[in-house]
Coordinates of C-alpha atoms in Angstrom, one line a residue:
L1 CA -21.5 -19.8 27.5
A2 CA -22.8 -16.4 26.4
S3 CA -20.6 -14.7 28.8
Q4 CA -17.7 -16.7 27.7
R5 CA -18.4 -15.6 24.3
G6 CA -18.6 -11.8 25.3
T7 CA -15.4 -12.3 26.9
A8 CA -13.8 -13.7 23.9
S9 CA -15.1 -11.1 21.6
R10 CA -13.7 -8.6 23.9
A11 CA -10.6 -10.7 23.8
L12 CA -10.1 -10.4 20.2
E13 CA -11.0 -6.7 20.1
N14 CA -8.2 -6.1 22.4
I15 CA -5.8 -8.2 20.5
D16 CA -6.8 -6.2 17.4
S17 CA -6.6 -2.9 18.9
L18 CA -2.9 -3.8 20.3
M19 CA -1.8 -5.4 16.9
W20 CA -1.9 -1.8 15.2
H21 CA 0.7 -0.4 17.7
H22 CA 2.6 -3.5 19.0
P23 CA 1.9 -6.5 16.7
D24 CA 4.8 -8.6 18.5
S25 CA 3.0 -8.3 21.9
A26 CA -0.4 -9.0 20.1
L27 CA 0.7 -12.2 18.8
A28 CA 2.1 -13.3 22.1
V29 CA -1.4 -12.5 23.3
M30 CA -3.1 -14.2 20.4
M31 CA -0.9 -17.5 21.2
E32 CA -2.2 -17.3 24.5
F33 CA -5.7 -16.8 23.7
A34 CA -5.7 -19.5 21.4
A35 CA -4.6 -22.1 24.1
S36 CA -7.2 -21.0 26.3
P37 CA -10.8 -22.4 26.9
K38 CA -12.0 -19.2 25.6
A39 CA -10.9 -19.8 21.9
D40 CA -13.5 -22.8 21.8
S41 CA -16.4 -20.7 22.7
L42 CA -16.2 -18.4 19.5
D43 CA -19.2 -18.1 17.6
V44 CA -18.9 -18.2 13.5
F45 CA -18.5 -14.3 13.4
N46 CA -15.6 -14.3 15.9
G47 CA -14.2 -17.5 14.6
H48 CA -13.4 -15.9 11.2
Y49 CA -12.6 -12.7 13.1
C50 CA -10.0 -14.6 14.8
Q51 CA -8.5 -16.1 11.7
L52 CA -8.3 -12.7 10.1
L53 CA -6.2 -11.6 13.1
V54 CA -4.1 -14.7 12.9
S55 CA -3.3 -14.1 9.5
E56 CA -2.3 -10.2 9.9
L57 CA -0.4 -11.0 13.0
L58 CA 1.9 -13.5 11.2
Y59 CA 2.4 -10.8 8.5
K60 CA 3.3 -8.0 10.7
N61 CA 5.7 -10.3 12.7
D62 CA 7.4 -11.3 9.3
Y63 CA 6.1 -14.9 9.3
G64 CA 4.5 -16.6 6.3
Q65 CA 0.9 -17.2 6.3
S66 CA 0.1 -20.4 7.6
N67 CA -3.9 -20.3 7.7
R68 CA -4.6 -20.0 4.1
T69 CA -7.7 -22.1 4.1
E70 CA -9.0 -20.5 7.1
L71 CA -8.7 -17.1 5.7
F72 CA -10.3 -18.1 2.3
Q73 CA -13.2 -19.1 4.6
A74 CA -13.3 -15.9 6.3
I75 CA -13.3 -13.7 3.2
G76 CA -16.3 -15.8 1.9
Y77 CA -18.1 -15.2 5.3
F78 CA -17.3 -11.5 5.4
D79 CA -18.5 -11.2 1.5
S80 CA -21.6 -12.8 2.4
L81 CA -22.3 -10.4 5.3
V82 CA -21.3 -7.2 3.0
R83 CA -23.8 -8.2 0.6
Q84 CA -26.6 -8.6 2.9
A85 CA -29.0 -6.0 3.8
P86 CA -28.5 -4.5 7.2
P87 CA -29.1 -5.0 9.9
L88 CA -26.9 -8.1 10.3
K89 CA -29.1 -9.9 12.8
G90 CA -32.8 -9.9 13.0
G91 CA -33.4 -6.3 12.7
Q92 CA -32.6 -5.1 16.0
G93 CA -30.7 -2.4 17.3
D94 CA -31.0 1.3 16.3
S95 CA -29.9 2.8 13.1
K96 CA -26.3 4.0 14.4
T97 CA -25.9 0.7 16.0
I98 CA -26.6 -1.0 12.8
S99 CA -24.7 1.6 10.7
N100 CA -21.4 1.0 12.9
Q101 CA -22.2 -2.8 12.6
N102 CA -22.2 -2.9 9.0
H103 CA -18.9 -0.3 8.7
T104 CA -17.3 -2.8 11.3
I105 CA -18.0 -5.7 8.8
A106 CA -17.0 -3.9 5.6
F107 CA -13.7 -3.2 7.3
L108 CA -13.1 -6.6 8.2
D109 CA -13.8 -7.6 4.7
A110 CA -11.3 -5.2 3.2
R111 CA -8.7 -6.2 5.6
A112 CA -9.4 -10.1 4.7
H113 CA -8.9 -9.3 1.0
Y114 CA -5.7 -7.2 1.8
M115 CA -4.5 -10.3 3.6
N116 CA -5.4 -12.5 0.7
G117 CA -3.3 -10.4 -1.5
V118 CA -0.3 -10.5 0.9
G119 CA -0.7 -14.5 0.8
Y120 CA -0.8 -14.5 -3.4
Y121 CA 2.2 -12.1 -3.0
E122 CA 4.2 -14.4 -1.0
R123 CA 3.4 -17.2 -3.5
D124 CA 4.6 -14.9 -6.5
S125 CA 1.0 -14.7 -7.8
V126 CA 1.3 -11.1 -8.6
V127 CA -1.6 -10.5 -10.7
A128 CA -4.0 -12.2 -8.1
A129 CA -2.3 -10.1 -5.3
C130 CA -3.2 -6.9 -7.2
G131 CA -6.7 -7.7 -7.6
E132 CA -7.2 -8.3 -4.1
Y133 CA -5.4 -5.0 -3.0
L134 CA -7.7 -3.3 -5.5
K135 CA -10.7 -5.3 -4.1
A136 CA -9.8 -4.0 -0.6
L137 CA -9.7 -0.4 -1.6
E138 CA -13.0 -0.7 -3.4
I139 CA -14.9 -2.3 -0.6
V140 CA -13.7 0.9 1.8
E141 CA -14.6 3.4 -0.9
T142 CA -17.8 1.8 -1.4
H143 CA -18.7 1.7 2.4
F144 CA -16.8 4.9 3.7
P145 CA -17.5 7.6 1.4
N146 CA -14.9 10.5 1.7
V147 CA -12.6 8.1 3.5
E148 CA -9.9 10.8 3.7
T149 CA -12.1 12.5 6.4
R150 CA -13.5 9.3 7.9
R151 CA -11.9 8.3 11.3
A152 CA -13.8 5.3 12.8
T153 CA -15.6 2.3 12.8
S154 CA -17.3 0.7 16.0
L155 CA -14.5 -1.7 16.0
Q156 CA -11.4 0.2 14.6
P157 CA -11.3 3.8 15.4
N158 CA -8.7 5.7 13.5
H159 CA -7.4 3.0 11.4
L160 CA -8.9 3.4 8.2
P161 CA -6.5 6.2 6.6
R162 CA -3.7 4.0 7.8
F163 CA -5.2 0.9 5.9
M164 CA -5.6 2.8 2.9
A165 CA -2.1 4.0 3.1
L166 CA -0.9 0.4 3.7
T167 CA -2.8 -0.9 0.7
Y168 CA -1.6 1.9 -1.6
G169 CA 1.8 1.3 -0.3
R170 CA 1.9 -2.2 -1.2
L171 CA 0.4 -1.8 -4.8
G172 CA 3.2 1.0 -5.1
E173 CA 5.7 -1.8 -4.1
L174 CA 4.0 -4.3 -6.4
F175 CA 4.1 -2.2 -9.4
D176 CA 7.7 -0.8 -8.6
N177 CA 8.9 -4.3 -8.6
Q178 CA 7.6 -4.6 -12.3
F179 CA 9.1 -1.2 -13.3
M180 CA 5.5 0.3 -13.9
Q181 CA 5.0 4.1 -13.7
N182 CA 1.6 2.9 -11.7
A183 CA 3.6 3.0 -8.6
I184 CA 4.0 6.9 -8.8
Y185 CA 0.2 7.4 -8.6
C186 CA -0.2 4.6 -5.8
Y187 CA 2.6 6.0 -3.7
K188 CA 1.0 9.6 -4.0
K189 CA -2.3 8.2 -2.9
A190 CA -0.5 6.4 0.1
L191 CA 0.9 9.7 0.8
V192 CA -2.1 11.6 1.2
F193 CA -3.7 8.9 4.0
N194 CA -0.1 8.7 5.6
I195 CA -0.5 12.4 6.4
I196 CA -3.8 12.0 8.1
E197 CA -2.8 8.7 10.0
P198 CA 1.0 7.8 9.9
T199 CA 1.4 4.2 9.3
S200 CA 4.9 4.1 11.1
P201 CA 7.6 6.6 12.3
T202 CA 9.3 6.0 9.0
G203 CA 6.1 6.0 6.9
M204 CA 6.8 9.4 5.2
V205 CA 10.2 9.0 4.7
N206 CA 9.8 5.5 2.9
L207 CA 7.0 7.0 0.7
L208 CA 8.7 10.1 -0.2
S209 CA 11.8 8.3 -0.9
S210 CA 10.1 5.7 -2.8
L211 CA 8.6 8.5 -5.3
G212 CA 12.0 10.0 -5.6
R213 CA 13.3 6.6 -6.7
E214 CA 10.2 6.0 -9.2
Y215 CA 10.8 9.8 -10.9
H216 CA 14.6 8.8 -10.9
F217 CA 14.1 5.6 -12.7
F218 CA 11.8 7.2 -15.1
S219 CA 14.4 9.9 -15.8
Q220 CA 12.4 12.7 -14.1
M221 CA 15.3 14.1 -12.4
D222 CA 13.9 17.2 -11.0
S223 CA 10.9 15.5 -9.3
A224 CA 13.3 12.8 -8.1
E225 CA 15.3 15.7 -6.2
Y226 CA 12.3 17.4 -5.1
Y227 CA 10.8 14.2 -3.2
N228 CA 14.2 13.2 -1.9
N229 CA 14.5 16.8 -0.4
E230 CA 11.0 16.3 1.1
A231 CA 11.9 12.9 2.4
W232 CA 15.1 14.5 4.1
K233 CA 12.6 16.7 6.3
Y234 CA 11.1 13.7 8.0
V235 CA 14.5 12.0 8.9
S236 CA 14.8 12.0 12.7
D237 CA 16.9 8.9 13.3
T238 CA 20.5 8.6 11.3
N239 CA 20.9 5.0 12.9
H240 CA 18.4 3.5 10.9
L241 CA 18.1 1.5 7.5
T242 CA 15.6 4.2 6.4
Y243 CA 18.2 6.9 6.7
R244 CA 20.8 4.8 5.1
N245 CA 18.7 3.7 2.2
L246 CA 17.9 7.4 1.6
F247 CA 21.2 8.7 2.0
S248 CA 22.6 5.7 -0.5
Q249 CA 19.7 6.9 -2.9
Q250 CA 20.8 10.5 -2.9
A251 CA 24.2 9.6 -3.6
L252 CA 23.0 7.9 -6.8
L253 CA 20.9 10.6 -7.8
N254 CA 23.7 13.2 -7.3
Y255 CA 25.9 11.3 -9.7
Y256 CA 23.3 11.5 -12.3
L257 CA 22.8 15.2 -11.4
G258 CA 26.5 15.7 -12.7
K259 CA 28.0 16.1 -9.0
G260 CA 30.8 13.6 -10.0
V261 CA 31.7 9.8 -9.5
E262 CA 34.0 9.9 -6.7
P263 CA 31.9 11.9 -4.3
A264 CA 28.9 9.5 -4.8
V265 CA 31.1 6.7 -4.4
N266 CA 32.7 8.1 -1.2
D267 CA 29.2 8.5 0.3
L268 CA 28.2 5.2 -0.4
R269 CA 31.3 3.7 1.0
Y270 CA 30.6 5.6 4.1
M271 CA 27.0 3.7 4.0
V272 CA 29.0 0.5 3.6
A273 CA 30.7 1.1 6.8
K274 CA 27.6 1.7 8.5
S275 CA 25.8 -1.4 7.1
Q276 CA 24.2 -3.5 9.6
N277 CA 24.5 -6.9 8.0
E278 CA 26.2 -8.7 4.8
D279 CA 22.9 -8.1 2.7
E280 CA 22.8 -4.5 3.0
K281 CA 26.7 -4.0 2.3
L282 CA 25.9 -6.0 -1.0
T283 CA 23.1 -3.9 -1.8
R284 CA 25.5 -0.7 -1.3
F285 CA 28.2 -2.6 -3.6
A286 CA 25.5 -2.9 -6.1
T287 CA 25.0 0.8 -6.1
I288 CA 29.0 1.3 -6.4
G289 CA 29.3 -1.0 -9.2
H290 CA 26.7 0.6 -11.2
I291 CA 28.2 3.9 -11.0
Y292 CA 31.5 2.4 -11.9
Y293 CA 29.9 0.8 -14.7
E294 CA 28.1 3.8 -16.0
A295 CA 31.1 5.8 -15.8
Q296 CA 33.2 3.1 -17.5
N297 CA 35.6 2.4 -14.9
Y298 CA 35.4 -1.1 -15.3
D299 CA 38.1 -2.3 -13.2
S300 CA 36.4 -0.7 -10.1
A301 CA 33.2 -1.9 -11.3
L302 CA 34.3 -5.5 -11.5
F303 CA 35.1 -5.8 -7.9
Y304 CA 31.9 -4.7 -6.6
L305 CA 29.5 -6.5 -9.3
I306 CA 31.2 -9.8 -8.7
Q307 CA 30.8 -9.9 -4.9
V308 CA 27.0 -8.9 -5.5
F309 CA 26.8 -11.7 -8.2
E310 CA 28.3 -14.4 -5.9
N311 CA 26.9 -13.5 -2.6
K312 CA 23.6 -11.4 -3.1
D313 CA 20.4 -13.4 -2.9
D314 CA 18.1 -10.8 -4.4
A315 CA 17.4 -12.3 -7.7
S316 CA 16.7 -8.7 -9.4
L317 CA 20.1 -7.1 -8.2
K318 CA 21.9 -10.8 -8.9
W319 CA 20.5 -10.5 -12.4
D320 CA 21.5 -6.9 -13.0
A321 CA 25.2 -7.5 -11.8
A322 CA 25.3 -10.7 -14.1
E323 CA 24.1 -8.5 -17.2
K324 CA 27.0 -5.8 -16.6
L325 CA 29.6 -8.4 -15.8
R326 CA 28.5 -10.1 -19.2
S327 CA 28.8 -6.6 -21.0
I328 CA 32.3 -5.8 -19.4
Y329 CA 33.7 -9.3 -20.4
Q330 CA 32.3 -9.0 -23.9
S331 CA 33.9 -5.5 -24.2
R332 CA 37.4 -7.4 -23.2
G333 CA 36.9 -10.4 -25.6
D334 CA 36.8 -12.7 -22.5
T335 CA 34.3 -15.3 -24.1
L336 CA 34.6 -17.9 -21.0
K337 CA 33.2 -15.3 -18.6
V338 CA 30.7 -13.9 -21.2
T339 CA 29.4 -17.5 -21.5
Q340 CA 29.4 -18.0 -17.8
Y341 CA 27.1 -14.8 -17.4
A342 CA 24.9 -15.6 -20.1
I343 CA 24.0 -19.2 -19.1
F344 CA 23.1 -17.7 -15.6
Q345 CA 20.6 -15.5 -17.3
A346 CA 19.5 -18.0 -19.7
E347 CA 18.8 -20.4 -16.6
N348 CA 17.2 -17.6 -14.4
A349 CA 15.4 -15.8 -17.1
V350 CA 11.5 -14.9 -17.0
S351 CA 10.6 -14.8 -20.8
E352 CA 9.9 -11.6 -22.2
V353 CA 6.6 -12.8 -23.5
E354 CA 5.7 -13.9 -19.9
S355 CA 6.9 -10.6 -18.2
N356 CA 5.1 -8.4 -20.9
Y357 CA 1.9 -10.4 -20.5
Q358 CA 2.0 -10.1 -16.6
V359 CA 2.6 -6.2 -16.9
S360 CA -0.2 -6.3 -19.4
Q361 CA -2.6 -7.9 -16.7
L362 CA -1.7 -5.5 -13.9
N363 CA -2.1 -2.5 -16.0
E364 CA -5.4 -3.8 -17.2
L365 CA -6.5 -4.5 -13.5
F366 CA -5.2 -1.2 -12.5
Q367 CA -7.1 0.7 -15.5
Q368 CA -10.1 -1.2 -14.5
H369 CA -9.9 0.0 -11.1
L370 CA -9.4 3.8 -12.1
Q371 CA -12.5 3.7 -14.3
W372 CA -14.6 2.2 -11.2
E373 CA -13.1 5.1 -9.4
Q374 CA -14.3 7.6 -12.2
E375 CA -17.8 5.9 -12.5
R376 CA -18.2 6.1 -8.6
A377 CA -16.8 9.6 -8.2
E378 CA -19.2 10.7 -11.2
A379 CA -22.5 8.7 -9.6
E380 CA -21.5 10.7 -6.5
R381 CA -21.4 13.9 -8.0
Q382 CA -24.9 13.2 -9.8
Q383 CA -26.4 12.4 -6.5
A384 CA -25.3 15.4 -4.9
A385 CA -26.5 17.5 -8.0
R386 CA -30.0 15.5 -7.4
L387 CA -29.8 16.4 -3.8
R388 CA -29.2 20.0 -4.5
R389 CA -31.9 20.4 -6.9
N390 CA -34.5 18.5 -4.8
R391 CA -33.7 21.0 -2.0
M392 CA -34.1 23.8 -4.4
I393 CA -37.3 22.3 -5.6
V394 CA -38.3 22.1 -1.7
V395 CA -37.5 25.6 -1.2
V396 CA -39.0 27.1 -4.1
C397 CA -42.2 25.5 -3.2
V398 CA -42.1 26.7 0.1
L399 CA -41.3 30.1 -1.0
V400 CA -44.4 29.7 -3.5
V401 CA -46.8 28.8 -0.8
V402 CA -45.7 31.2 1.7
A403 CA -45.9 34.0 -1.0
A404 CA -49.2 32.5 -1.8
L405 CA -50.5 32.4 1.9
L406 CA -48.9 36.2 2.1
A407 CA -50.9 37.3 -0.8
W408 CA -54.3 35.5 0.4
L409 CA -53.8 37.2 3.5
L410 CA -53.1 40.7 2.1
H411 CA -56.6 40.1 -0.1
R412 CA -58.5 39.2 2.9
R413 CA -57.2 42.4 5.0
K414 CA -58.2 44.6 1.7
M415 CA -61.6 42.8 1.7
K416 CA -62.2 43.4 5.2
Q417 CA -61.3 47.2 4.7
L418 CA -63.9 47.5 2.0

């Protein structure tokens, strides 16, 4: 049985390692493992580890979380281990082994909170998701000081910076969807870690273009242009959604930079022709409709916006199209159409009070995290200052002792000469 447990543990570690590079293959291996006798031999630690891996593999393969109960249990288990004083079991092992073991547990705990955040986000519990992502960051920053330069745990070599990039990236997307400027801070932090350990071949383009989009939204066009230009430096595949998104984003920015309506629309029509599916085509239609609407070319805007409203599933784009359509028809005195779109907005509205309260909660959580980071950094500075002071005291004491010894030796030599 002991050897079976060892085999099961190695199997999980292998699946974990494979997951970071080939999640589809890792999911297939996990399904094979789960059906094998080895899965029945897992001890408590590896049982929870297995459930965490299942959750991560479902997410990385675009499946919804189906083991929420088991994940909650894994979180409680890893939380309890992290709170315990080292070592994990019985005081056995040298200090390096103990340290590696504790780092492994802390990283698993952070990953469990991250996946819990993913689960909350899947269920539209945005505030709870934000809290879990921030908790994951705090666990890593507590147990891995100077994580920017840390490269390994005993179980997961080289994945800490990537994990931090992914977590900050998720926070950036969360704040982005709520139209909060905190997204800029998170995307920039994700960028720092992504440079250390890339999350994917398109990770740099995605983060830089996200920053460009955020600065555009907040009307900081110089910064938006800068980050768009930086993103272009990392484009290596023109037959990819990332490229098409950046190209379309650049077309919209060019319009706002005064380079004309038709050049921007022509670029977007080119992207429409390159679209891989109906959903992507409608996303380009939404941008074209927006440009024509802003330019007050309402006949052309109607052509694109109506198709977005009638066929697009994305709630935000559908809502935005309805708002523009209502405004156009209102300017034309078509009360029937105005009523149609107004009814849709009323039926699908999130109340302004509810929306503002959610944004307030998210901002409060994030400000608490920033305060925590400042306090942690200050504590580290004070500790470093104490260490420097203590070293200086030791050096001074040694020098005093050496000086006293030399003085005593000189005094003895003089006495002998007398």
